[in-house]
PDB file of C-alpha atoms in Angstrom:
ATOM      1  CA  UNK A 239     -12.720 -10.255 -30.909  1.00 52.00           C
ATOM      2  CA  UNK A 240     -14.564  -6.948 -30.893  1.00 53.00           C
ATOM      3  CA  UNK A 241     -18.103  -6.917 -29.570  1.00 57.00           C
ATOM      4  CA  UNK A 242     -18.985  -3.312 -30.218  1.00 55.00           C
ATOM      5  CA  UNK A 243     -22.660  -3.753 -29.442  1.00 64.00           C
ATOM      6  CA  UNK A 244     -21.846  -4.851 -25.895  1.00 60.00           C
ATOM      7  CA  UNK A 245     -19.020  -2.327 -25.541  1.00 59.00           C
ATOM      8  CA  UNK A 246     -16.537  -5.029 -24.559  1.00 59.00           C
ATOM      9  CA  UNK A 247     -13.210  -6.360 -25.750  1.00 57.00           C
ATOM     10  CA  UNK A 248     -12.709 -10.117 -25.754  1.00 56.00           C
ATOM     11  CA  UNK A 249      -9.451 -12.042 -26.130  1.00 55.00           C
ATOM     12  CA  UNK A 250      -7.439  -8.909 -26.789  1.00 58.00           C
ATOM     13  CA  UNK A 251      -3.939  -9.356 -25.367  1.00 61.00           C
ATOM     14  CA  UNK A 252      -2.775  -5.838 -26.106  1.00 60.00           C
ATOM     15  CA  UNK A 253      -4.568  -2.659 -27.128  1.00 64.00           C
ATOM     16  CA  UNK A 254      -2.891   0.748 -27.439  1.00 61.00           C
ATOM     17  CA  UNK A 255       0.060  -0.517 -25.407  1.00 67.00           C
ATOM     18  CA  UNK A 256      -2.145  -1.796 -22.571  1.00 80.00           C
ATOM     19  CA  UNK A 257      -1.650  -5.458 -21.625  1.00 85.00           C
ATOM     20  CA  UNK A 258      -4.753  -7.328 -20.464  1.00 82.00           C
ATOM     21  CA  UNK A 259      -3.508  -9.544 -17.641  1.00 84.00           C
ATOM     22  CA  UNK A 260      -6.532 -11.831 -17.914  1.00 79.00           C
ATOM     23  CA  UNK A 261      -5.275 -12.953 -21.331  1.00 81.00           C
ATOM     24  CA  UNK A 262      -1.982 -14.045 -19.763  1.00 85.00           C
ATOM     25  CA  UNK A 263      -3.610 -15.960 -16.891  1.00 84.00           C
ATOM     26  CA  UNK A 264      -4.593 -15.352 -13.280  1.00 83.00           C
ATOM     27  CA  UNK A 265      -1.479 -16.159 -11.232  1.00 84.00           C
ATOM     28  CA  UNK A 266       2.030 -14.837 -10.581  1.00 85.00           C
ATOM     29  CA  UNK A 267       3.437 -16.587 -13.669  1.00 88.00           C
ATOM     30  CA  UNK A 268       0.954 -14.683 -15.813  1.00 87.00           C
ATOM     31  CA  UNK A 269       2.094 -11.399 -14.275  1.00 86.00           C
ATOM     32  CA  UNK A 270       5.757 -12.265 -14.848  1.00 85.00           C
ATOM     33  CA  UNK A 271       5.039 -13.045 -18.489  1.00 88.00           C
ATOM     34  CA  UNK A 272       3.160  -9.782 -18.906  1.00 87.00           C
ATOM     35  CA  UNK A 273       5.809  -7.620 -17.284  1.00 84.00           C
ATOM     36  CA  UNK A 274       8.512  -9.306 -19.370  1.00 83.00           C
ATOM     37  CA  UNK A 275       6.628  -8.096 -22.448  1.00 83.00           C
ATOM     38  CA  UNK A 276       6.971  -4.493 -21.226  1.00 82.00           C
ATOM     39  CA  UNK A 277      10.589  -3.960 -22.174  1.00 75.00           C
ATOM     40  CA  UNK A 278      10.321  -0.164 -22.086  1.00 77.00           C
ATOM     41  CA  UNK A 279       7.479   0.192 -19.610  1.00 84.00           C
ATOM     42  CA  UNK A 280       3.730   0.281 -20.103  1.00 87.00           C
ATOM     43  CA  UNK A 281       0.438  -0.572 -18.455  1.00 90.00           C
ATOM     44  CA  UNK A 282      -0.813  -3.922 -17.133  1.00 91.00           C
ATOM     45  CA  UNK A 283      -4.591  -3.959 -16.727  1.00 91.00           C
ATOM     46  CA  UNK A 284      -6.408  -6.215 -14.269  1.00 92.00           C
ATOM     47  CA  UNK A 285      -9.974  -6.303 -15.657  1.00 88.00           C
ATOM     48  CA  UNK A 286     -13.066  -6.003 -13.495  1.00 90.00           C
ATOM     49  CA  UNK A 287     -14.437  -9.183 -11.910  1.00 91.00           C
ATOM     50  CA  UNK A 288     -10.975 -10.766 -12.126  1.00 90.00           C
ATOM     51  CA  UNK A 289      -9.079 -12.373  -9.214  1.00 92.00           C
ATOM     52  CA  UNK A 290      -5.338 -12.995  -9.464  1.00 91.00           C
ATOM     53  CA  UNK A 291      -4.496 -15.707  -6.884  1.00 91.00           C
ATOM     54  CA  UNK A 292      -0.863 -15.722  -5.784  1.00 91.00           C
ATOM     55  CA  UNK A 293       1.291 -18.438  -4.244  1.00 91.00           C
ATOM     56  CA  UNK A 294       4.174 -15.980  -4.664  1.00 90.00           C
ATOM     57  CA  UNK A 295       3.953 -12.193  -4.689  1.00 90.00           C
ATOM     58  CA  UNK A 296       4.019 -10.051  -7.812  1.00 91.00           C
ATOM     59  CA  UNK A 297       7.613  -8.836  -8.129  1.00 91.00           C
ATOM     60  CA  UNK A 298       9.108  -5.851  -9.967  1.00 91.00           C
ATOM     61  CA  UNK A 299      12.891  -5.462  -9.891  1.00 87.00           C
ATOM     62  CA  UNK A 300      15.190  -2.635 -10.934  1.00 84.00           C
ATOM     63  CA  UNK A 301      15.130  -3.589 -14.605  1.00 70.00           C
ATOM     64  CA  UNK A 302      11.393  -2.794 -14.756  1.00 79.00           C
ATOM     65  CA  UNK A 303      10.650   0.935 -14.739  1.00 86.00           C
ATOM     66  CA  UNK A 304       7.764   3.109 -15.940  1.00 90.00           C
ATOM     67  CA  UNK A 305       5.244   0.327 -15.300  1.00 91.00           C
ATOM     68  CA  UNK A 306       1.610   0.938 -14.335  1.00 93.00           C
ATOM     69  CA  UNK A 307      -0.378  -1.811 -12.603  1.00 94.00           C
ATOM     70  CA  UNK A 308      -3.987  -0.674 -12.816  1.00 94.00           C
ATOM     71  CA  UNK A 309      -7.274  -2.350 -11.951  1.00 94.00           C
ATOM     72  CA  UNK A 310     -10.875  -1.461 -12.717  1.00 93.00           C
ATOM     73  CA  UNK A 311     -11.944  -0.957  -9.118  1.00 95.00           C
ATOM     74  CA  UNK A 312     -12.775  -3.171  -6.170  1.00 95.00           C
ATOM     75  CA  UNK A 313     -13.605  -6.226  -8.304  1.00 94.00           C
ATOM     76  CA  UNK A 314     -10.035  -6.268  -9.697  1.00 94.00           C
ATOM     77  CA  UNK A 315      -8.603  -8.422  -6.933  1.00 95.00           C
ATOM     78  CA  UNK A 316      -5.143  -9.667  -6.013  1.00 95.00           C
ATOM     79  CA  UNK A 317      -5.472 -12.464  -3.452  1.00 95.00           C
ATOM     80  CA  UNK A 318      -2.736 -14.187  -1.462  1.00 94.00           C
ATOM     81  CA  UNK A 319      -3.246 -17.974  -1.501  1.00 93.00           C
ATOM     82  CA  UNK A 320      -3.433 -19.917   1.769  1.00 94.00           C
ATOM     83  CA  UNK A 321      -0.004 -20.326   3.340  1.00 92.00           C
ATOM     84  CA  UNK A 322       1.840 -18.215   0.754  1.00 93.00           C
ATOM     85  CA  UNK A 323       3.326 -15.953   3.473  1.00 93.00           C
ATOM     86  CA  UNK A 324       4.387 -13.354   0.883  1.00 93.00           C
ATOM     87  CA  UNK A 325       3.860  -9.661   0.154  1.00 96.00           C
ATOM     88  CA  UNK A 326       1.159  -9.278  -2.488  1.00 95.00           C
ATOM     89  CA  UNK A 327       3.167  -6.729  -4.535  1.00 95.00           C
ATOM     90  CA  UNK A 328       6.929  -6.357  -4.072  1.00 95.00           C
ATOM     91  CA  UNK A 329       8.893  -3.564  -5.749  1.00 96.00           C
ATOM     92  CA  UNK A 330      12.659  -3.257  -5.372  1.00 96.00           C
ATOM     93  CA  UNK A 331      14.818  -0.570  -6.965  1.00 95.00           C
ATOM     94  CA  UNK A 332      12.309   0.723  -9.542  1.00 94.00           C
ATOM     95  CA  UNK A 333      11.281   4.249 -10.547  1.00 93.00           C
ATOM     96  CA  UNK A 334       8.408   6.046 -12.266  1.00 94.00           C
ATOM     97  CA  UNK A 335       5.703   3.469 -11.630  1.00 94.00           C
ATOM     98  CA  UNK A 336       2.117   3.432 -10.409  1.00 96.00           C
ATOM     99  CA  UNK A 337      -0.146   0.963  -8.577  1.00 97.00           C
ATOM    100  CA  UNK A 338      -3.779   1.987  -8.740  1.00 97.00           C
ATOM    101  CA  UNK A 339      -7.451   1.100  -8.543  1.00 97.00           C
ATOM    102  CA  UNK A 340      -7.393  -2.490  -7.277  1.00 97.00           C
ATOM    103  CA  UNK A 341      -8.198  -4.587  -4.207  1.00 98.00           C
ATOM    104  CA  UNK A 342      -5.573  -6.591  -2.313  1.00 97.00           C
ATOM    105  CA  UNK A 343      -7.007  -9.496  -0.313  1.00 96.00           C
ATOM    106  CA  UNK A 344      -4.319 -10.340   2.245  1.00 95.00           C
ATOM    107  CA  UNK A 345      -6.161 -13.474   3.437  1.00 93.00           C
ATOM    108  CA  UNK A 346      -4.425 -12.928   6.768  1.00 91.00           C
ATOM    109  CA  UNK A 347      -6.076 -15.754   8.682  1.00 88.00           C
ATOM    110  CA  UNK A 348      -4.218 -18.197   6.403  1.00 91.00           C
ATOM    111  CA  UNK A 349      -0.788 -16.443   6.522  1.00 90.00           C
ATOM    112  CA  UNK A 350       2.110 -16.085   8.937  1.00 91.00           C
ATOM    113  CA  UNK A 351       3.747 -13.140   7.083  1.00 93.00           C
ATOM    114  CA  UNK A 352       3.235 -10.643   4.280  1.00 94.00           C
ATOM    115  CA  UNK A 353       2.580  -6.960   3.535  1.00 96.00           C
ATOM    116  CA  UNK A 354      -0.003  -5.774   1.041  1.00 97.00           C
ATOM    117  CA  UNK A 355       2.374  -3.543  -0.948  1.00 98.00           C
ATOM    118  CA  UNK A 356       6.100  -3.562  -0.098  1.00 97.00           C
ATOM    119  CA  UNK A 357       8.425  -1.055  -1.808  1.00 97.00           C
ATOM    120  CA  UNK A 358      12.153  -0.689  -1.254  1.00 97.00           C
ATOM    121  CA  UNK A 359      14.860   1.511  -2.764  1.00 97.00           C
ATOM    122  CA  UNK A 360      12.532   3.152  -5.308  1.00 96.00           C
ATOM    123  CA  UNK A 361      11.592   6.673  -6.375  1.00 96.00           C
ATOM    124  CA  UNK A 362       9.040   8.758  -8.260  1.00 97.00           C
ATOM    125  CA  UNK A 363       6.053   6.480  -7.770  1.00 97.00           C
ATOM    126  CA  UNK A 364       2.400   6.634  -6.804  1.00 98.00           C
ATOM    127  CA  UNK A 365       0.057   4.310  -4.940  1.00 98.00           C
ATOM    128  CA  UNK A 366      -3.525   5.462  -5.309  1.00 98.00           C
ATOM    129  CA  UNK A 367      -7.132   4.309  -5.043  1.00 98.00           C
ATOM    130  CA  UNK A 368      -6.243   0.899  -3.627  1.00 98.00           C
ATOM    131  CA  UNK A 369      -8.263  -1.157  -1.157  1.00 98.00           C
ATOM    132  CA  UNK A 370      -5.964  -3.212   1.079  1.00 97.00           C
ATOM    133  CA  UNK A 371      -8.084  -5.504   3.188  1.00 94.00           C
ATOM    134  CA  UNK A 372     -11.798  -5.063   3.688  1.00 91.00           C
ATOM    135  CA  UNK A 373     -12.644  -7.272   6.685  1.00 86.00           C
ATOM    136  CA  UNK A 374     -10.937  -9.120   9.571  1.00 83.00           C
ATOM    137  CA  UNK A 375     -10.194 -12.011   7.189  1.00 89.00           C
ATOM    138  CA  UNK A 376      -9.053 -10.073   4.087  1.00 93.00           C
ATOM    139  CA  UNK A 377      -6.550  -7.796   5.810  1.00 92.00           C
ATOM    140  CA  UNK A 378      -2.792  -8.328   5.601  1.00 93.00           C
ATOM    141  CA  UNK A 379      -0.678 -10.261   8.105  1.00 92.00           C
ATOM    142  CA  UNK A 380       1.823  -7.413   8.382  1.00 93.00           C
ATOM    143  CA  UNK A 381       1.462  -3.771   7.253  1.00 95.00           C
ATOM    144  CA  UNK A 382      -0.944  -2.734   4.531  1.00 96.00           C
ATOM    145  CA  UNK A 383       1.723  -0.578   2.824  1.00 98.00           C
ATOM    146  CA  UNK A 384       5.441  -0.642   3.740  1.00 98.00           C
ATOM    147  CA  UNK A 385       7.921   1.735   2.047  1.00 98.00           C
ATOM    148  CA  UNK A 386      11.630   1.779   2.914  1.00 98.00           C
ATOM    149  CA  UNK A 387      14.716   3.608   1.553  1.00 98.00           C
ATOM    150  CA  UNK A 388      12.648   5.467  -1.067  1.00 98.00           C
ATOM    151  CA  UNK A 389      11.982   9.061  -2.140  1.00 97.00           C
ATOM    152  CA  UNK A 390       9.681  11.299  -4.190  1.00 98.00           C
ATOM    153  CA  UNK A 391       6.458   9.313  -3.805  1.00 98.00           C
ATOM    154  CA  UNK A 392       2.804   9.664  -2.886  1.00 98.00           C
ATOM    155  CA  UNK A 393       0.168   7.430  -1.297  1.00 98.00           C
ATOM    156  CA  UNK A 394      -3.306   8.804  -1.872  1.00 98.00           C
ATOM    157  CA  UNK A 395      -6.989   7.833  -1.570  1.00 98.00           C
ATOM    158  CA  UNK A 396      -6.246   4.337  -0.273  1.00 98.00           C
ATOM    159  CA  UNK A 397      -8.356   2.282   2.119  1.00 97.00           C
ATOM    160  CA  UNK A 398      -6.296   0.161   4.536  1.00 97.00           C
ATOM    161  CA  UNK A 399      -8.439  -2.017   6.780  1.00 94.00           C
ATOM    162  CA  UNK A 400      -7.746  -4.693   9.370  1.00 91.00           C
ATOM    163  CA  UNK A 401      -4.019  -5.336   8.995  1.00 92.00           C
ATOM    164  CA  UNK A 402      -2.343  -7.378  11.717  1.00 89.00           C
ATOM    165  CA  UNK A 403       0.299  -4.641  11.948  1.00 91.00           C
ATOM    166  CA  UNK A 404       0.552  -0.911  11.122  1.00 94.00           C
ATOM    167  CA  UNK A 405      -1.655   0.359   8.281  1.00 96.00           C
ATOM    168  CA  UNK A 406       1.010   2.492   6.496  1.00 98.00           C
ATOM    169  CA  UNK A 407       4.698   2.347   7.485  1.00 98.00           C
ATOM    170  CA  UNK A 408       7.306   4.653   5.932  1.00 98.00           C
ATOM    171  CA  UNK A 409      10.942   4.123   6.900  1.00 97.00           C
ATOM    172  CA  UNK A 410      14.216   5.856   5.994  1.00 97.00           C
ATOM    173  CA  UNK A 411      12.606   7.815   3.149  1.00 98.00           C
ATOM    174  CA  UNK A 412      12.287  11.396   1.928  1.00 97.00           C
ATOM    175  CA  UNK A 413       9.928  13.702   0.021  1.00 98.00           C
ATOM    176  CA  UNK A 414       6.732  11.696   0.508  1.00 98.00           C
ATOM    177  CA  UNK A 415       3.043  12.382   1.013  1.00 98.00           C
ATOM    178  CA  UNK A 416       0.131  10.405   2.441  1.00 98.00           C
ATOM    179  CA  UNK A 417      -3.110  12.096   1.450  1.00 98.00           C
ATOM    180  CA  UNK A 418      -6.840  11.414   1.880  1.00 98.00           C
ATOM    181  CA  UNK A 419      -6.384   7.816   3.024  1.00 98.00           C
ATOM    182  CA  UNK A 420      -8.753   5.887   5.290  1.00 97.00           C
ATOM    183  CA  UNK A 421      -7.415   3.443   7.886  1.00 96.00           C
ATOM    184  CA  UNK A 422      -9.061   1.229  10.473  1.00 93.00           C
ATOM    185  CA  UNK A 423      -8.208  -1.755  12.641  1.00 87.00           C
ATOM    186  CA  UNK A 424     -11.739  -2.639  13.714  1.00 71.00           C
ATOM    187  CA  UNK A 425     -11.419  -6.349  14.383  1.00 66.00           C
ATOM    188  CA  UNK A 426      -8.829  -8.500  16.136  1.00 63.00           C
ATOM    189  CA  UNK A 427      -5.777  -6.213  16.183  1.00 64.00           C
ATOM    190  CA  UNK A 428      -5.096  -5.437  19.850  1.00 62.00           C
ATOM    191  CA  UNK A 429      -1.300  -5.095  19.744  1.00 66.00           C
ATOM    192  CA  UNK A 430       0.284  -1.989  21.235  1.00 65.00           C
ATOM    193  CA  UNK A 431       2.583  -0.280  18.746  1.00 69.00           C
ATOM    194  CA  UNK A 432       0.471  -1.076  15.701  1.00 86.00           C
ATOM    195  CA  UNK A 433      -0.305   2.408  14.429  1.00 92.00           C
ATOM    196  CA  UNK A 434      -2.389   4.048  11.752  1.00 94.00           C
ATOM    197  CA  UNK A 435       0.654   5.725  10.152  1.00 97.00           C
ATOM    198  CA  UNK A 436       4.194   5.063  11.394  1.00 96.00           C
ATOM    199  CA  UNK A 437       7.055   7.167   9.991  1.00 97.00           C
ATOM    200  CA  UNK A 438      10.650   6.487  11.080  1.00 95.00           C
ATOM    201  CA  UNK A 439      14.011   8.053  10.134  1.00 95.00           C
ATOM    202  CA  UNK A 440      12.479  10.127   7.332  1.00 96.00           C
ATOM    203  CA  UNK A 441      12.408  13.729   6.139  1.00 96.00           C
ATOM    204  CA  UNK A 442      10.413  16.089   3.938  1.00 97.00           C
ATOM    205  CA  UNK A 443       7.020  14.452   4.288  1.00 97.00           C
ATOM    206  CA  UNK A 444       3.365  15.283   4.791  1.00 98.00           C
ATOM    207  CA  UNK A 445       0.338  13.465   6.194  1.00 98.00           C
ATOM    208  CA  UNK A 446      -2.831  15.341   5.237  1.00 98.00           C
ATOM    209  CA  UNK A 447      -6.568  14.795   5.067  1.00 98.00           C
ATOM    210  CA  UNK A 448      -6.560  11.211   6.372  1.00 98.00           C
ATOM    211  CA  UNK A 449      -9.306   9.515   8.397  1.00 97.00           C
ATOM    212  CA  UNK A 450      -7.912   7.100  10.984  1.00 95.00           C
ATOM    213  CA  UNK A 451     -10.112   5.203  13.424  1.00 92.00           C
ATOM    214  CA  UNK A 452     -10.234   2.278  15.864  1.00 89.00           C
ATOM    215  CA  UNK A 453      -6.447   1.914  15.908  1.00 88.00           C
ATOM    216  CA  UNK A 454      -4.771  -0.372  18.458  1.00 84.00           C
ATOM    217  CA  UNK A 455      -1.810   1.967  18.990  1.00 86.00           C
ATOM    218  CA  UNK A 456      -1.214   5.589  17.958  1.00 91.00           C
ATOM    219  CA  UNK A 457      -3.113   7.339  15.214  1.00 93.00           C
ATOM    220  CA  UNK A 458       0.033   8.898  13.656  1.00 96.00           C
ATOM    221  CA  UNK A 459       3.473   8.075  15.071  1.00 95.00           C
ATOM    222  CA  UNK A 460       6.705   9.879  14.097  1.00 95.00           C
ATOM    223  CA  UNK A 461      10.123   8.677  15.234  1.00 93.00           C
ATOM    224  CA  UNK A 462      13.317  10.520  14.248  1.00 94.00           C
ATOM    225  CA  UNK A 463      11.806  12.702  11.529  1.00 96.00           C
ATOM    226  CA  UNK A 464      12.404  16.210  10.207  1.00 95.00           C
ATOM    227  CA  UNK A 465      10.664  18.810   8.042  1.00 96.00           C
ATOM    228  CA  UNK A 466       7.282  17.125   8.287  1.00 96.00           C
ATOM    229  CA  UNK A 467       3.753  18.511   8.004  1.00 97.00           C
ATOM    230  CA  UNK A 468       0.705  16.915   9.657  1.00 97.00           C
ATOM    231  CA  UNK A 469      -2.543  18.704   8.857  1.00 98.00           C
ATOM    232  CA  UNK A 470      -6.263  18.194   8.471  1.00 98.00           C
ATOM    233  CA  UNK A 471      -6.348  14.609   9.734  1.00 98.00           C
ATOM    234  CA  UNK A 472      -9.280  13.171  11.692  1.00 97.00           C
ATOM    235  CA  UNK A 473      -8.328  10.544  14.263  1.00 95.00           C
ATOM    236  CA  UNK A 474     -10.868   8.840  16.509  1.00 91.00           C
ATOM    237  CA  UNK A 475     -10.972   5.776  18.686  1.00 83.00           C
ATOM    238  CA  UNK A 476      -7.176   5.500  18.803  1.00 78.00           C
ATOM    239  CA  UNK A 477      -5.836   3.344  21.619  1.00 70.00           C
ATOM    240  CA  UNK A 478      -9.298   1.926  22.270  1.00 60.00           C
ATOM    241  CA  UNK A 479      -8.213  -1.715  22.349  1.00 63.00           C
ATOM    242  CA  UNK A 480      -8.027  -3.647  25.654  1.00 60.00           C
ATOM    243  CA  UNK A 481      -4.258  -3.329  26.136  1.00 58.00           C
ATOM    244  CA  UNK A 482      -2.112  -1.451  28.630  1.00 58.00           C
ATOM    245  CA  UNK A 483       0.058   1.589  28.048  1.00 64.00           C
ATOM    246  CA  UNK A 484      -0.349   5.094  26.651  1.00 68.00           C
ATOM    247  CA  UNK A 485      -1.552   5.629  23.122  1.00 80.00           C
ATOM    248  CA  UNK A 486      -1.840   8.985  21.341  1.00 88.00           C
ATOM    249  CA  UNK A 487      -3.647  10.646  18.476  1.00 91.00           C
ATOM    250  CA  UNK A 488      -0.404  12.139  17.128  1.00 94.00           C
ATOM    251  CA  UNK A 489       2.982  11.540  18.758  1.00 92.00           C
ATOM    252  CA  UNK A 490       6.488  12.767  17.828  1.00 93.00           C
ATOM    253  CA  UNK A 491       9.608  11.111  19.249  1.00 90.00           C
ATOM    254  CA  UNK A 492      13.350  11.598  18.887  1.00 88.00           C
ATOM    255  CA  UNK A 493      15.983   9.020  19.736  1.00 79.00           C
ATOM    256  CA  UNK A 494      17.265  11.245  22.555  1.00 73.00           C
ATOM    257  CA  UNK A 495      17.936  14.923  23.354  1.00 74.00           C
ATOM    258  CA  UNK A 496      21.009  14.896  21.111  1.00 75.00           C
ATOM    259  CA  UNK A 497      19.054  13.550  18.133  1.00 77.00           C
ATOM    260  CA  UNK A 498      15.545  15.013  18.274  1.00 85.00           C
ATOM    261  CA  UNK A 499      12.860  15.138  15.650  1.00 91.00           C
ATOM    262  CA  UNK A 500      12.729  18.664  14.226  1.00 92.00           C
ATOM    263  CA  UNK A 501      10.696  20.910  11.960  1.00 93.00           C
ATOM    264  CA  UNK A 502       7.429  19.044  12.556  1.00 95.00           C
ATOM    265  CA  UNK A 503       4.295  21.130  11.942  1.00 96.00           C
ATOM    266  CA  UNK A 504       1.035  19.794  13.456  1.00 96.00           C
ATOM    267  CA  UNK A 505      -1.899  21.983  12.376  1.00 97.00           C
ATOM    268  CA  UNK A 506      -5.673  21.619  12.202  1.00 97.00           C
ATOM    269  CA  UNK A 507      -6.038  17.957  13.155  1.00 97.00           C
ATOM    270  CA  UNK A 508      -8.758  16.457  15.350  1.00 96.00           C
ATOM    271  CA  UNK A 509      -8.266  13.545  17.742  1.00 93.00           C
ATOM    272  CA  UNK A 510     -11.215  12.185  19.715  1.00 90.00           C
ATOM    273  CA  UNK A 511     -12.224   9.098  21.637  1.00 79.00           C
ATOM    274  CA  UNK A 512      -8.783   7.985  22.811  1.00 70.00           C
TER     275      UNK A 512
END
């Protein structure tokens, strides 16, 4: 139906190659049906004021490439059901995809496991304009965003709040950027080693223009990295939780003197209140 006077589209399953997820349903089965209709890639839209409640995470495997999952802002919500203990969005072995403009409610008080967005073995992708957690109860049980064994990707303009683990964790990856993201752990996270950004065993990356505050552990933590740029980040209140041990605004480690981190440029950052 077309309601042109109200500028809305009703009961339209597909328009210009865009699939309206609401017309498939509001659970993981609906998402699976929608993505199966995208044989050669395309866009799945989560409309505004729509909540997709998941007992199992949304999964994209290596036969699904060039897929966009796009919401209409904060009211386009993906929520993990009580006791699901799953990552909200799981991507494995895909390329040329985008996740953008939606809110992930990790419902962490009712979970024992689960990242917000978990990506493995993928390349040429973008995560942008996503809210991952918004309060002590809507954060994720593990990291907000976890990327492993991937390359050529960007994470930009995301809000990661109140995870029970690190906000953004990048592992064994290359050619990445984290730009203009906001991260906070204000709430119940008091565990040493839970950082704003944690990068391990990776190369060719940049962390720029991020605002990181009230972190239990380090603001930005690099372990065994090379050719990395860290610039223009504002870090405050790091290590301000009631736990023992040293915490840092920005810290760079190597495994040992024979295997150091190298080529790390730290320029124009501010770190206060630690």
